[in-house]
Coordinates of N, CA and C in Angstrom, one line a residue:
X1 N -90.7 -25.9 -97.0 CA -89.6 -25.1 -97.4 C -90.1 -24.0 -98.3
X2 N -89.2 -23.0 -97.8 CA -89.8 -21.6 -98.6 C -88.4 -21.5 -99.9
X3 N -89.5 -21.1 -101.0 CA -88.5 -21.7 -102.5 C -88.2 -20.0 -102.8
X4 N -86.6 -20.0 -103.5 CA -86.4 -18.6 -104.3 C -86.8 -18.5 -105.5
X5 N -87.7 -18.2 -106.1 CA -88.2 -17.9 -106.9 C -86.7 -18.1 -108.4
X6 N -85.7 -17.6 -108.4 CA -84.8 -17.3 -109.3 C -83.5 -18.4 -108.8
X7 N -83.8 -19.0 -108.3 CA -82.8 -20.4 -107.9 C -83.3 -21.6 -107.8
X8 N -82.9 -22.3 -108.6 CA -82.9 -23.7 -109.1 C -83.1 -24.5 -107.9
X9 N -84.2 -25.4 -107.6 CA -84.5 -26.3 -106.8 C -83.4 -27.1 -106.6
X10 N -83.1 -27.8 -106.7 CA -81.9 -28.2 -106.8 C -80.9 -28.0 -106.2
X11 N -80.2 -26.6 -106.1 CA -79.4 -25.5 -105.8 C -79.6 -25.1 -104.6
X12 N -80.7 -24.9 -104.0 CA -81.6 -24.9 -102.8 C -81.1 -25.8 -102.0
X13 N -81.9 -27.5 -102.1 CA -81.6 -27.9 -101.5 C -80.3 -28.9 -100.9
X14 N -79.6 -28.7 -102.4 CA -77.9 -28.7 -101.9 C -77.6 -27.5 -101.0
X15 N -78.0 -26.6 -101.3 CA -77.3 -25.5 -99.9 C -77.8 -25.7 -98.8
X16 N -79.0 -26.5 -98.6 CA -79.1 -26.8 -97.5 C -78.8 -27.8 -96.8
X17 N -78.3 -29.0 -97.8 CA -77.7 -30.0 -97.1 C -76.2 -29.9 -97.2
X18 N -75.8 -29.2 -97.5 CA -74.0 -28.4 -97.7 C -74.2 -27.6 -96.3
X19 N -74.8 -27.0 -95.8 CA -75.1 -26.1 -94.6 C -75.3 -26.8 -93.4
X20 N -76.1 -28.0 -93.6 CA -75.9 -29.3 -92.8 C -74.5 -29.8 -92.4
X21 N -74.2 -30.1 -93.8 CA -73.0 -30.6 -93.4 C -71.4 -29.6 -92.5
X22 N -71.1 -28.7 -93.3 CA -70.3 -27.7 -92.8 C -70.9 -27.4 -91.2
X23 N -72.1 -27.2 -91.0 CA -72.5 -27.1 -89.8 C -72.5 -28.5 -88.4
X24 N -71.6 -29.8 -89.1 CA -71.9 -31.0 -88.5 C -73.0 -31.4 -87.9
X25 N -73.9 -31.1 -88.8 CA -75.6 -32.0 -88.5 C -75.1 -33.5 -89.0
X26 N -74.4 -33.4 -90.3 CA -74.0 -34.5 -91.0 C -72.6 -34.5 -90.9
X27 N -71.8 -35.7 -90.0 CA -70.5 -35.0 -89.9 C -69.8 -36.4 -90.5
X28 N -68.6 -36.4 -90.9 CA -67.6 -37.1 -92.0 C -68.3 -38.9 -91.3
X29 N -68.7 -39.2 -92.4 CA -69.3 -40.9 -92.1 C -70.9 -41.1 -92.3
X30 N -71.4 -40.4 -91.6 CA -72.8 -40.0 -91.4 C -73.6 -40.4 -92.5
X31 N -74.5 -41.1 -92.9 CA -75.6 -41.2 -93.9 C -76.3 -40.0 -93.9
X32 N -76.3 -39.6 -95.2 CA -77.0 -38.4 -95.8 C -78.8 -38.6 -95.9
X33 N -79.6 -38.0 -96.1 CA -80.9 -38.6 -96.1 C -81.1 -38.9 -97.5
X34 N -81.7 -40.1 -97.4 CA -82.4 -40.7 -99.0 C -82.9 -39.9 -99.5
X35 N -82.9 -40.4 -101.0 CA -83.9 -39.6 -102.0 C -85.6 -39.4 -101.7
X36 N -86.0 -40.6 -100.6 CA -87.2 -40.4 -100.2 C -87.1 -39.1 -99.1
X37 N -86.2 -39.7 -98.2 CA -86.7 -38.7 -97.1 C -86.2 -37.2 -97.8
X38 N -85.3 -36.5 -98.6 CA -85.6 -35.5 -99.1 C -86.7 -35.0 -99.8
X39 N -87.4 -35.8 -100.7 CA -88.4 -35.7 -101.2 C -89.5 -35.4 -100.1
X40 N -89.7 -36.5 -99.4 CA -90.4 -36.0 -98.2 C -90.4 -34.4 -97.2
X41 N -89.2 -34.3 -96.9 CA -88.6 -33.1 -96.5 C -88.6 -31.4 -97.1
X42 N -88.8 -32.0 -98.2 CA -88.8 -30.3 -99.3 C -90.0 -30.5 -99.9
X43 N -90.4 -31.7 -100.8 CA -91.5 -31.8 -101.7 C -90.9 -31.6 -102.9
X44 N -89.7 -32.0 -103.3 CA -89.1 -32.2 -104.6 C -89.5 -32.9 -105.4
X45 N -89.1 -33.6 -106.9 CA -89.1 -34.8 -107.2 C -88.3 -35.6 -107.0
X46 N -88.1 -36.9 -107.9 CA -87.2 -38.0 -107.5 C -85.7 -37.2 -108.3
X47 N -86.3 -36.9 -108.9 CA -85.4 -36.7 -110.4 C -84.8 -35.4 -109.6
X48 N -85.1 -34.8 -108.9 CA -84.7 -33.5 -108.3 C -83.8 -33.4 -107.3
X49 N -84.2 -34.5 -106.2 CA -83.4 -35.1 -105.4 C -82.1 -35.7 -105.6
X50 N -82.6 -36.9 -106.4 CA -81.6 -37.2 -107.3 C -80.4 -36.9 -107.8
X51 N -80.5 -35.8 -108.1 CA -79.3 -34.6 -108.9 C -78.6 -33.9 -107.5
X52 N -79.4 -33.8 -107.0 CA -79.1 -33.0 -105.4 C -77.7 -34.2 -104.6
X53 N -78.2 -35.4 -104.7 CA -76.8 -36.3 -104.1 C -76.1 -36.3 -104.9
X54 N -76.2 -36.7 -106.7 CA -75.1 -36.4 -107.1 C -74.0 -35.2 -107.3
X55 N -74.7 -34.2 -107.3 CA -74.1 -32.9 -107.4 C -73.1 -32.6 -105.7
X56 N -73.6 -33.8 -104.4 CA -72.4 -33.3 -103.5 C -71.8 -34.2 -103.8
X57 N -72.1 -35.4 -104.7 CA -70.3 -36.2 -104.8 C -69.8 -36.1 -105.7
X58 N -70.1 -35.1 -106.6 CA -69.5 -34.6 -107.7 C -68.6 -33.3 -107.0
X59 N -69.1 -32.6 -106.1 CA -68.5 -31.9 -105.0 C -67.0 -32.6 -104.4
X60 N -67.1 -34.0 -104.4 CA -66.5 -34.5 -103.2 C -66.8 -34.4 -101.7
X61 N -68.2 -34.3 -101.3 CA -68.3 -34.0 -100.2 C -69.2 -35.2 -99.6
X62 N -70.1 -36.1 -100.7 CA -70.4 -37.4 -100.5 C -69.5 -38.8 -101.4
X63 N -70.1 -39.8 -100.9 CA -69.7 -40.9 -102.0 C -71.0 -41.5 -101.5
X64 N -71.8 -42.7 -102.3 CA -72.2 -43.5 -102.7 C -71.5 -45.4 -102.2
X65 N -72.3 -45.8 -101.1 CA -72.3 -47.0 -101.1 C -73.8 -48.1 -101.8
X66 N -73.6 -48.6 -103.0 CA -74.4 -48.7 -103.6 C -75.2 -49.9 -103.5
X67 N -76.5 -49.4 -102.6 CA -77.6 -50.3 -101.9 C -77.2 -50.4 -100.8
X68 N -76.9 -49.1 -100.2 CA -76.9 -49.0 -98.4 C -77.1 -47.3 -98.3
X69 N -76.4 -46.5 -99.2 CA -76.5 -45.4 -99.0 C -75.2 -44.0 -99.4
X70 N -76.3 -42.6 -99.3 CA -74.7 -42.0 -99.6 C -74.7 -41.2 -98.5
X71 N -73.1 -40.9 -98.0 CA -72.2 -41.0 -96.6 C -71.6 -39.4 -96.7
X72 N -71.4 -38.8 -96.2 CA -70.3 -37.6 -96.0 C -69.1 -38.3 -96.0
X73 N -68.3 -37.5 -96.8 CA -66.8 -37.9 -97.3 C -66.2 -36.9 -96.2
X74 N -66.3 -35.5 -96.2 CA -65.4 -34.9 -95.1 C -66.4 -33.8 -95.6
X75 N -65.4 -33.2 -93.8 CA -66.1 -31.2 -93.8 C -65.6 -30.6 -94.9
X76 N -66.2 -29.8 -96.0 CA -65.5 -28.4 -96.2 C -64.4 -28.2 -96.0
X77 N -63.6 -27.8 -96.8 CA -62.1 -26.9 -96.0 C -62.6 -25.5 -95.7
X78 N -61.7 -25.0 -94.6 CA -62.1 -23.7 -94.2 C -61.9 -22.5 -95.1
X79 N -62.7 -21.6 -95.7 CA -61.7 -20.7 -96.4 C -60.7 -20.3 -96.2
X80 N -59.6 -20.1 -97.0 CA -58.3 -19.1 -96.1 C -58.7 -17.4 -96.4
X81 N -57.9 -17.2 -95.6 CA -57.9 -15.6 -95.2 C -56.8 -14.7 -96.2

């Protein structure tokens, strides 16, 4: 993964798993990828990852089943016009 120099890792790869999701790679139910396999996937840390799940269910866009995994809650609403 190619990093923006002036945006927060973090911020990164929530847009890209937000971009996932809105795009139904990950669609409402779906297990999100672990803190491993993101780490794996970007080269983050744990602690970086981490923040990254919580920050989409602080979103409301995941929840947490705790010691199975975290899930997509729903799509995005569409913007209005």
């Amino acid at each position: 993964m190619e990093w923006a120099p002036d945006i927060p890792r973090w911020r990164q790869v929530y847009a890209l798993l937000e971009e996932r999701i809105d795009n139904g790679v990950y669609p409402p139910g779906e297990r999100l990828p672990s803190v491993h396999d993101i780490i794996e996937e970007t080269g983050i840390s744990r602690v970086t990852a981490t923040r990254v799940l919580r920050e989409l269910r602080a979103a409301g866009l995941a929840y947490m089943e705790p010691g199975i995994g975290t899930f997509v809650t729903r799509l995005p609403e569409p913007p209005t016009s």
